PDB file of C-alpha atoms in Angstrom:
ATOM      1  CA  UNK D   1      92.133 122.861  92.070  1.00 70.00           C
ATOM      2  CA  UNK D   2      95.620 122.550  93.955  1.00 83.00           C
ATOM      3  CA  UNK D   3      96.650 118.894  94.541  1.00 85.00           C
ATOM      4  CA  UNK D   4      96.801 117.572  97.916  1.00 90.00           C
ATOM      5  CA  UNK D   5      99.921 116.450  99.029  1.00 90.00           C
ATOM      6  CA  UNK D   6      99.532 112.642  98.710  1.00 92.00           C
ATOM      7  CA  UNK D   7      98.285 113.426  94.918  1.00 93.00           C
ATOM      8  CA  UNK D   8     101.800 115.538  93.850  1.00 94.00           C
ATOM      9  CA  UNK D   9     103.623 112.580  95.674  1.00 95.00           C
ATOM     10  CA  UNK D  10     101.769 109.868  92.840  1.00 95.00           C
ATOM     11  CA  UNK D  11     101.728 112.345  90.437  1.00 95.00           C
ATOM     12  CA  UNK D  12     105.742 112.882  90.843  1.00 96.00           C
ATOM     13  CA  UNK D  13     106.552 109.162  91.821  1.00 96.00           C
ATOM     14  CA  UNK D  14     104.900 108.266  88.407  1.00 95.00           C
ATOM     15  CA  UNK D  15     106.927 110.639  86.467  1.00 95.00           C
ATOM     16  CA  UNK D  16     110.100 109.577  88.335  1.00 96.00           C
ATOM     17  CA  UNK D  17     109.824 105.823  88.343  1.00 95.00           C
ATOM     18  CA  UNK D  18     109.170 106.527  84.234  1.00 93.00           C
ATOM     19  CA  UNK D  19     112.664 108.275  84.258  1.00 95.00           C
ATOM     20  CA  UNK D  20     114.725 106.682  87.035  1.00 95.00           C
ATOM     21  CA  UNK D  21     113.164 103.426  87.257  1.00 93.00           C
ATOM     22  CA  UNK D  22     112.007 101.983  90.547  1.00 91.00           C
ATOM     23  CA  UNK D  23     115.402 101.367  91.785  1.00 89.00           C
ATOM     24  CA  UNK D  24     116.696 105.045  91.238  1.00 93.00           C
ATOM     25  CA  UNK D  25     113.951 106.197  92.832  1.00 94.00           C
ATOM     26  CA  UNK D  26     115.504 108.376  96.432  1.00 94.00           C
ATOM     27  CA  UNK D  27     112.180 109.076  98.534  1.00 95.00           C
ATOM     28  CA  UNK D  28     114.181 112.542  99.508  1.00 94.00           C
ATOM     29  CA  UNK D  29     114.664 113.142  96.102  1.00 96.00           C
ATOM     30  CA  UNK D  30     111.051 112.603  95.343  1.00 96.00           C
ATOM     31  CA  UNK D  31     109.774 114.768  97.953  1.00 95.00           C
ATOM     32  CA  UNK D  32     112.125 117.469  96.855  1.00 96.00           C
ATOM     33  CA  UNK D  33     110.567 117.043  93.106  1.00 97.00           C
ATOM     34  CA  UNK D  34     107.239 117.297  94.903  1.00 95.00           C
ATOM     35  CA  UNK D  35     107.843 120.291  96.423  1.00 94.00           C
ATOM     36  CA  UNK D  36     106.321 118.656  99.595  1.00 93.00           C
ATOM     37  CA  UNK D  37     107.978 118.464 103.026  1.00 93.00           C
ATOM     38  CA  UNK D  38     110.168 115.100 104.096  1.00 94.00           C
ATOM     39  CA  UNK D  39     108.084 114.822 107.058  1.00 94.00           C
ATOM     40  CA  UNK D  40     104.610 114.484 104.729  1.00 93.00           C
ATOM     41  CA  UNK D  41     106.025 112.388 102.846  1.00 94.00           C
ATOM     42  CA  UNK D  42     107.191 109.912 105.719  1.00 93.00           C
ATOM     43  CA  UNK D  43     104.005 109.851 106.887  1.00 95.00           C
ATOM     44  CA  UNK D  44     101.589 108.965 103.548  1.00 94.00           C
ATOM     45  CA  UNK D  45     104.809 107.011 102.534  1.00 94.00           C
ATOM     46  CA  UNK D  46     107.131 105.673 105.389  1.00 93.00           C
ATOM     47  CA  UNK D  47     109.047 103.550 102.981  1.00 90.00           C
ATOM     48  CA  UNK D  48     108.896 102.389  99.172  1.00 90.00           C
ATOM     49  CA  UNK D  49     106.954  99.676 100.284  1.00 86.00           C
ATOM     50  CA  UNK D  50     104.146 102.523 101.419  1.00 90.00           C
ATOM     51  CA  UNK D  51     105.095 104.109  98.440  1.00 92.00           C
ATOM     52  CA  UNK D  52     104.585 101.283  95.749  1.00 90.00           C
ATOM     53  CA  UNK D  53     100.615 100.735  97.413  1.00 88.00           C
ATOM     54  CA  UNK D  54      99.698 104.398  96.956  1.00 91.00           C
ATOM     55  CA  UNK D  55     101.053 104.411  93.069  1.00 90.00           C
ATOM     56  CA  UNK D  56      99.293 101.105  92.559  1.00 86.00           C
ATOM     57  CA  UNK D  57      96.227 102.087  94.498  1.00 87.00           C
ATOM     58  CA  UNK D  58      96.518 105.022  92.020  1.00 89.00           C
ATOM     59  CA  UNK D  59      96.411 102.784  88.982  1.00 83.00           C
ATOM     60  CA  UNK D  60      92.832 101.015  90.314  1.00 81.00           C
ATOM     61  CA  UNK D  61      91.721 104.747  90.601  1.00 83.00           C
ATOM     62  CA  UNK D  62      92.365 105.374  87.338  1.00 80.00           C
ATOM     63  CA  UNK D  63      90.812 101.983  85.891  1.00 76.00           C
ATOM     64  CA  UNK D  64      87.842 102.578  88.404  1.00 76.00           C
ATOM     65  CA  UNK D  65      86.827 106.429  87.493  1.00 77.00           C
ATOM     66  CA  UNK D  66      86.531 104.785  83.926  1.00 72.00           C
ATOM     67  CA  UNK D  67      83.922 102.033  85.119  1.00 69.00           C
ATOM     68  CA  UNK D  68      80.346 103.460  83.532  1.00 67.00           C
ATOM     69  CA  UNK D  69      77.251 101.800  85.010  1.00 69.00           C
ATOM     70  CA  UNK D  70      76.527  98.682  82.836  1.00 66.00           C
ATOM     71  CA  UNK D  71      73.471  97.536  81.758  1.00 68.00           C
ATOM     72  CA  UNK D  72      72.316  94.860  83.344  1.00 69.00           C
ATOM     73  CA  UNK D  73      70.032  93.844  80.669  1.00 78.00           C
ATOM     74  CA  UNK D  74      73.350  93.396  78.792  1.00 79.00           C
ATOM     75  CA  UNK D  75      75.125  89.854  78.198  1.00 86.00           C
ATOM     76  CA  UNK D  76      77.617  88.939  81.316  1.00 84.00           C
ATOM     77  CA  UNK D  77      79.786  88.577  78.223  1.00 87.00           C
ATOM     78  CA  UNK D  78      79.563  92.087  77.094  1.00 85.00           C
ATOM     79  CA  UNK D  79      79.644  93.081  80.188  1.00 80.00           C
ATOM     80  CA  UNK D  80      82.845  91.830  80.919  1.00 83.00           C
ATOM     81  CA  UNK D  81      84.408  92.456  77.829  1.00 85.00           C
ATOM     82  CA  UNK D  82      83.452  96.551  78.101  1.00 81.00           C
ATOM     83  CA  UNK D  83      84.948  96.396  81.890  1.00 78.00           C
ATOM     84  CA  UNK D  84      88.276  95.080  80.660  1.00 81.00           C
ATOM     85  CA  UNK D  85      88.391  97.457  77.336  1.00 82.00           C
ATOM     86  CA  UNK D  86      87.597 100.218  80.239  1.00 78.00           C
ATOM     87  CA  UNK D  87      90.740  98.998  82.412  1.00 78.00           C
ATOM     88  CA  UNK D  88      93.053  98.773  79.320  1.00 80.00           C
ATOM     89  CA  UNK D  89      92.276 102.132  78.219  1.00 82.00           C
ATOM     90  CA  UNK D  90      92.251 103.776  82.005  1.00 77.00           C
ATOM     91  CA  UNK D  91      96.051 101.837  81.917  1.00 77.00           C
ATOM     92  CA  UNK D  92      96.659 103.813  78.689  1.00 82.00           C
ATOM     93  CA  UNK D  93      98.619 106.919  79.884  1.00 83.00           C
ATOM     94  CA  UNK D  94     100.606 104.863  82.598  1.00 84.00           C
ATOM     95  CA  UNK D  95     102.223 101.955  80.231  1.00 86.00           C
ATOM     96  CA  UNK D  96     105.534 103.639  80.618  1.00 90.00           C
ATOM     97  CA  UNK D  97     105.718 104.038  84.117  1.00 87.00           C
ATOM     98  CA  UNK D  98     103.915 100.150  84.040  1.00 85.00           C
ATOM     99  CA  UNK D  99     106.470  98.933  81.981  1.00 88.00           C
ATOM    100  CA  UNK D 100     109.434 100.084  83.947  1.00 90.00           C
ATOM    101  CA  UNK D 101     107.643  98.907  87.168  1.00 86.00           C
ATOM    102  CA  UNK D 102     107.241  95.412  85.718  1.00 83.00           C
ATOM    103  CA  UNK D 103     110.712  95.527  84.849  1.00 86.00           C
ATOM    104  CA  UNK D 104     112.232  96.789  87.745  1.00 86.00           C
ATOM    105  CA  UNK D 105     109.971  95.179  90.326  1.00 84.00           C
ATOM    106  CA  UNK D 106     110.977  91.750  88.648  1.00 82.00           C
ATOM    107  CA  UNK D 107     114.196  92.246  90.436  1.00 83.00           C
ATOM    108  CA  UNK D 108     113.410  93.171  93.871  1.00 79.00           C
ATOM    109  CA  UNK D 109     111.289  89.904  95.185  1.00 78.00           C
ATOM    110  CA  UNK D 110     109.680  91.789  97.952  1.00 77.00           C
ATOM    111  CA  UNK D 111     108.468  94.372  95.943  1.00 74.00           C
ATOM    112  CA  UNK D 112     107.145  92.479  93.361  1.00 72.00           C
ATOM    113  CA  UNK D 113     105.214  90.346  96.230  1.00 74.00           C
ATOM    114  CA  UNK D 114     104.040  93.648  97.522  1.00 69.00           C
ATOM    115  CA  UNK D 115     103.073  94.840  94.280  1.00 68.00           C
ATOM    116  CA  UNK D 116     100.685  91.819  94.031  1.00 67.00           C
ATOM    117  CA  UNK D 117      99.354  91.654  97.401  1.00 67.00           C
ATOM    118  CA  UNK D 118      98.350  95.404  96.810  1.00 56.00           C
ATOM    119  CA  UNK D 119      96.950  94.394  93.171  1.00 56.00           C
ATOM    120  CA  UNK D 120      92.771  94.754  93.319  1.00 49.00           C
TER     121      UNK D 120
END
């Protein structure tokens, strides 16, 4: 199944922020490694801002394809403590790209408040 455009734009932003870091990161020179055209990217991602929501909104996909239905019969306890193992291991695969947002986003103060306003 071929990726849609705003999917190879995440899928490229992660691997880029992993090598460049957040701050290297050129939007042209991420929709040239997408292979998708300036003026789709511009409009799913208008600016770094836009960008940083769809990779994070990305990250609560991944933690909530993982979610299984619980059972309710269960204790709250268990319950909680299998959602968070779920979210830690959906987070797996993206520590690097994490890491180096942490980092990086540490230094930009309205990124990092964006980054937390777009936390779910």
């Amino acid at each position: 199944m071929a990726l849609s455009p705003q999917d190879k734009l995440v899928q490229t932003a992660f691997t880029l922020i992993e090598r460049d870091g957040w701050a290297g990161l050129s939007m042209l020179g991420l929709a040239k490694a997408a292979k998708i055209k300036v003026a789709d990217l511009y409009r799913l991602a208008p600016d770094k801002g836009a960008l940083l929501s769809l990779v994070l909104a990305a990250l609560d996909r991944d933690i909530v394809e993982r979610l299984t239905e619980q059972d309710a019969r269960a204790p709250l306890r268990d319950r909680v403590f299998d959602a968070v193992l779920n979210a830690f291991e959906a987070m797996g695969p993206r520590k690097p790209v994490m890491r180096v947002l942490f980092h990086d986003l540490r230094r930009d103060p309205a990124a990092w408040a964006a980054a937390w306003r777009g936390l779910r």
